Short mmCIF file of C-alpha atoms in Angstrom, two decimals:
data_model
loop_
_atom_site.label_atom_id
_atom_site.label_comp_id
_atom_site.label_asym_id
_atom_site.label_seq_id
_atom_site.Cartn_x
_atom_site.Cartn_y
_atom_site.Cartn_z
CA UNK A 1 16.15 47.83 79.05
CA UNK A 2 16.03 45.46 81.89
CA UNK A 3 14.85 41.93 81.68
CA UNK A 4 11.75 42.75 83.70
CA UNK A 5 10.54 45.42 81.25
CA UNK A 6 10.98 43.07 78.27
CA UNK A 7 8.89 40.43 80.00
CA UNK A 8 6.21 43.00 80.76
CA UNK A 9 6.11 44.10 77.13
CA UNK A 10 5.82 40.44 76.06
CA UNK A 11 2.95 39.88 78.43
CA UNK A 12 1.12 42.90 76.95
CA UNK A 13 1.69 41.73 73.41
CA UNK A 14 0.07 38.38 73.44
CA UNK A 15 -0.99 36.43 70.32
CA UNK A 16 -4.68 36.49 69.71
CA UNK A 17 -6.64 34.08 67.61
CA UNK A 18 -8.78 34.99 64.61
CA UNK A 19 -12.11 34.39 66.44
CA UNK A 20 -12.79 38.06 66.92
CA UNK A 21 -12.09 38.91 63.39
CA UNK A 22 -14.33 36.07 62.07
CA UNK A 23 -17.22 37.05 64.35
CA UNK A 24 -17.11 40.59 63.16
CA UNK A 25 -16.75 39.63 59.50
CA UNK A 26 -19.79 40.48 57.31
CA UNK A 27 -18.55 39.33 53.93
CA UNK A 28 -16.04 36.74 52.80
CA UNK A 29 -14.49 37.23 49.34
CA UNK A 30 -12.51 34.52 47.83
CA UNK A 31 -10.08 35.74 45.26
CA UNK A 32 -8.83 32.35 44.05
CA UNK A 33 -10.39 31.69 40.61
CA UNK A 34 -9.66 28.00 40.79
CA UNK A 35 -11.26 27.40 44.22
CA UNK A 36 -14.52 26.08 42.92
CA UNK A 37 -12.58 23.64 40.70
CA UNK A 38 -10.68 22.44 43.80
CA UNK A 39 -13.90 21.96 45.64
CA UNK A 40 -15.39 20.09 42.64
CA UNK A 41 -18.33 22.50 42.48
CA UNK A 42 -17.34 24.26 39.18
CA UNK A 43 -19.03 23.00 36.15
CA UNK A 44 -17.07 21.09 33.60
CA UNK A 45 -17.83 22.04 30.07
CA UNK A 46 -19.95 19.22 28.52
CA UNK A 47 -20.06 20.52 24.90
CA UNK A 48 -22.81 19.83 22.48
CA UNK A 49 -24.63 16.61 21.79
CA UNK A 50 -22.72 15.95 18.61
CA UNK A 51 -19.31 16.44 20.14
CA UNK A 52 -17.05 13.59 21.27
CA UNK A 53 -18.02 11.98 24.57
CA UNK A 54 -15.71 12.27 27.46
CA UNK A 55 -14.31 15.65 26.58
CA UNK A 56 -15.19 17.33 29.92
CA UNK A 57 -12.10 18.57 31.83
CA UNK A 58 -10.76 21.46 33.81
CA UNK A 59 -7.03 20.85 33.01
CA UNK A 60 -5.86 18.73 30.10
CA UNK A 61 -2.40 17.51 29.04
CA UNK A 62 -1.30 18.18 25.55
CA UNK A 63 2.03 17.02 24.03
CA UNK A 64 3.60 18.35 20.91
CA UNK A 65 6.77 16.89 19.41
CA UNK A 66 8.66 18.08 16.43
CA UNK A 67 11.88 16.96 14.70
CA UNK A 68 13.89 18.89 17.24
CA UNK A 69 11.99 19.54 20.45
CA UNK A 70 9.21 18.25 22.72
CA UNK A 71 6.66 20.42 24.48
CA UNK A 72 4.13 19.54 27.08
CA UNK A 73 1.46 21.96 28.21
CA UNK A 74 -1.47 21.93 30.65
CA UNK A 75 -4.59 23.62 29.08
CA UNK A 76 -7.38 25.08 31.10
CA UNK A 77 -10.68 24.84 29.39
CA UNK A 78 -11.30 28.67 29.52
CA UNK A 79 -7.87 30.24 29.65
CA UNK A 80 -5.87 28.10 27.31
CA UNK A 81 -2.31 27.01 28.20
CA UNK A 82 -1.61 27.54 31.90
CA UNK A 83 1.72 25.74 32.47
CA UNK A 84 4.21 24.48 29.89
CA UNK A 85 7.63 22.80 29.79
CA UNK A 86 9.67 22.32 26.69
CA UNK A 87 13.04 20.93 25.82
CA UNK A 88 13.55 24.18 23.90
CA UNK A 89 13.92 26.09 27.17
CA UNK A 90 17.54 27.04 27.78
CA UNK A 91 17.65 25.59 31.32
CA UNK A 92 16.35 22.20 30.21
CA UNK A 93 18.21 22.17 26.88
CA UNK A 94 21.54 22.75 28.74
CA UNK A 95 21.05 19.51 30.74
CA UNK A 96 20.21 17.30 27.78
CA UNK A 97 22.37 15.55 25.16
CA UNK A 98 19.56 15.46 22.65
CA UNK A 99 16.37 17.52 22.84
CA UNK A 100 14.07 14.91 21.25
CA UNK A 101 15.05 11.49 22.74
CA UNK A 102 13.43 9.54 25.60
CA UNK A 103 15.55 11.29 28.17
CA UNK A 104 14.24 14.65 27.02
CA UNK A 105 10.59 13.47 27.30
CA UNK A 106 11.29 12.09 30.73
CA UNK A 107 12.98 15.30 31.92
CA UNK A 108 10.20 17.47 30.44
CA UNK A 109 7.66 15.35 32.42
CA UNK A 110 9.59 15.88 35.70
CA UNK A 111 9.79 19.65 35.13
CA UNK A 112 6.16 19.87 34.18
CA UNK A 113 5.06 17.85 37.20
CA UNK A 114 7.13 20.16 39.49
CA UNK A 115 5.59 23.29 37.96
CA UNK A 116 2.08 21.79 38.31
CA UNK A 117 2.54 21.08 41.96
CA UNK A 118 4.03 24.51 42.64
CA UNK A 119 1.02 26.13 41.04
CA UNK A 120 -1.50 23.95 42.85
CA UNK A 121 -2.59 21.66 40.07
CA UNK A 122 -2.52 18.05 41.27
CA UNK A 123 -5.09 16.41 38.94
CA UNK A 124 -5.13 16.63 35.14
CA UNK A 125 -7.07 14.96 32.33
CA UNK A 126 -5.04 12.80 30.03
CA UNK A 127 -6.63 11.80 26.77
CA UNK A 128 -5.64 8.23 25.90
CA UNK A 129 -5.39 9.10 22.20
CA UNK A 130 -2.38 11.32 22.73
CA UNK A 131 -0.29 8.43 23.99
CA UNK A 132 0.93 7.33 20.54
CA UNK A 133 4.39 6.14 21.35
CA UNK A 134 6.97 5.10 23.98
CA UNK A 135 8.30 8.63 24.48
CA UNK A 136 4.93 10.14 25.37
CA UNK A 137 4.18 7.13 27.65
CA UNK A 138 7.43 7.92 29.48
CA UNK A 139 6.32 11.54 29.99
CA UNK A 140 2.99 10.49 31.32
CA UNK A 141 4.51 7.93 33.62
CA UNK A 142 6.90 10.59 34.93
CA UNK A 143 4.01 12.84 35.74
CA UNK A 144 2.21 10.15 37.73
CA UNK A 145 5.43 9.15 39.59
CA UNK A 146 5.99 12.76 40.63
CA UNK A 147 2.63 13.26 42.25
CA UNK A 148 0.20 14.22 39.51
CA UNK A 149 -3.06 12.30 39.32
CA UNK A 150 -3.98 11.48 35.70
CA UNK A 151 -7.78 11.63 36.28
CA UNK A 152 -9.74 14.59 37.47
CA UNK A 153 -12.32 14.02 40.22
CA UNK A 154 -15.95 13.94 39.19
CA UNK A 155 -17.96 17.13 39.37
CA UNK A 156 -20.15 17.31 42.57
CA UNK A 157 -23.83 17.30 41.76
CA UNK A 158 -26.29 18.12 44.46
CA UNK A 159 -28.59 15.18 44.99
CA UNK A 160 -32.40 15.47 44.84
CA UNK A 161 -34.23 14.93 48.06
CA UNK A 162 -35.64 11.64 46.86
CA UNK A 163 -32.26 10.06 46.10
CA UNK A 164 -30.97 7.35 48.45
CA UNK A 165 -27.37 7.78 47.74
CA UNK A 166 -25.96 10.96 49.16
CA UNK A 167 -22.32 11.61 48.04
CA UNK A 168 -19.91 13.15 50.49
CA UNK A 169 -19.65 16.92 50.13
CA UNK A 170 -16.15 17.97 49.16
CA UNK A 171 -16.12 21.03 51.39
CA UNK A 172 -16.86 19.02 54.49
CA UNK A 173 -14.03 17.11 56.12
CA UNK A 174 -14.55 14.39 58.72
CA UNK A 175 -11.55 13.49 60.81
#
């Protein structure tokens, strides 16, 4: 083919925007189940009146340590464990001298933070009562150093018309 024919084909195949598709769209279906949590619209489970206060979360950190291994998991309030990292995993165990020392907790924290960011979880709830020792504190510090926020944002509540204070809507961005 000559160069002129290639240029004519290129002119015919121009890149079009999505404006036509959006205008003709009648229904939008979001298939991401965590989208409402990211927008802060989803409800956090409050529990019953006699339950512990402050136990409302979407994702919570749990740490289990035994004589041999340490395991850290991110629990979703409905689905249970979503992400986990353990010094029992072959890839992690291969890099460690001991699977239950401070280096192991630090390394498990790095791996868990990386897996959280890859799956789209950037904020988790950390209960202060699980931080019982130096090792768990190292794991939590490693999570925060690697880009995980240790507090979840507050749930958005639609204000009543008589309220003076109107919080910013999480789905609107002002640049």
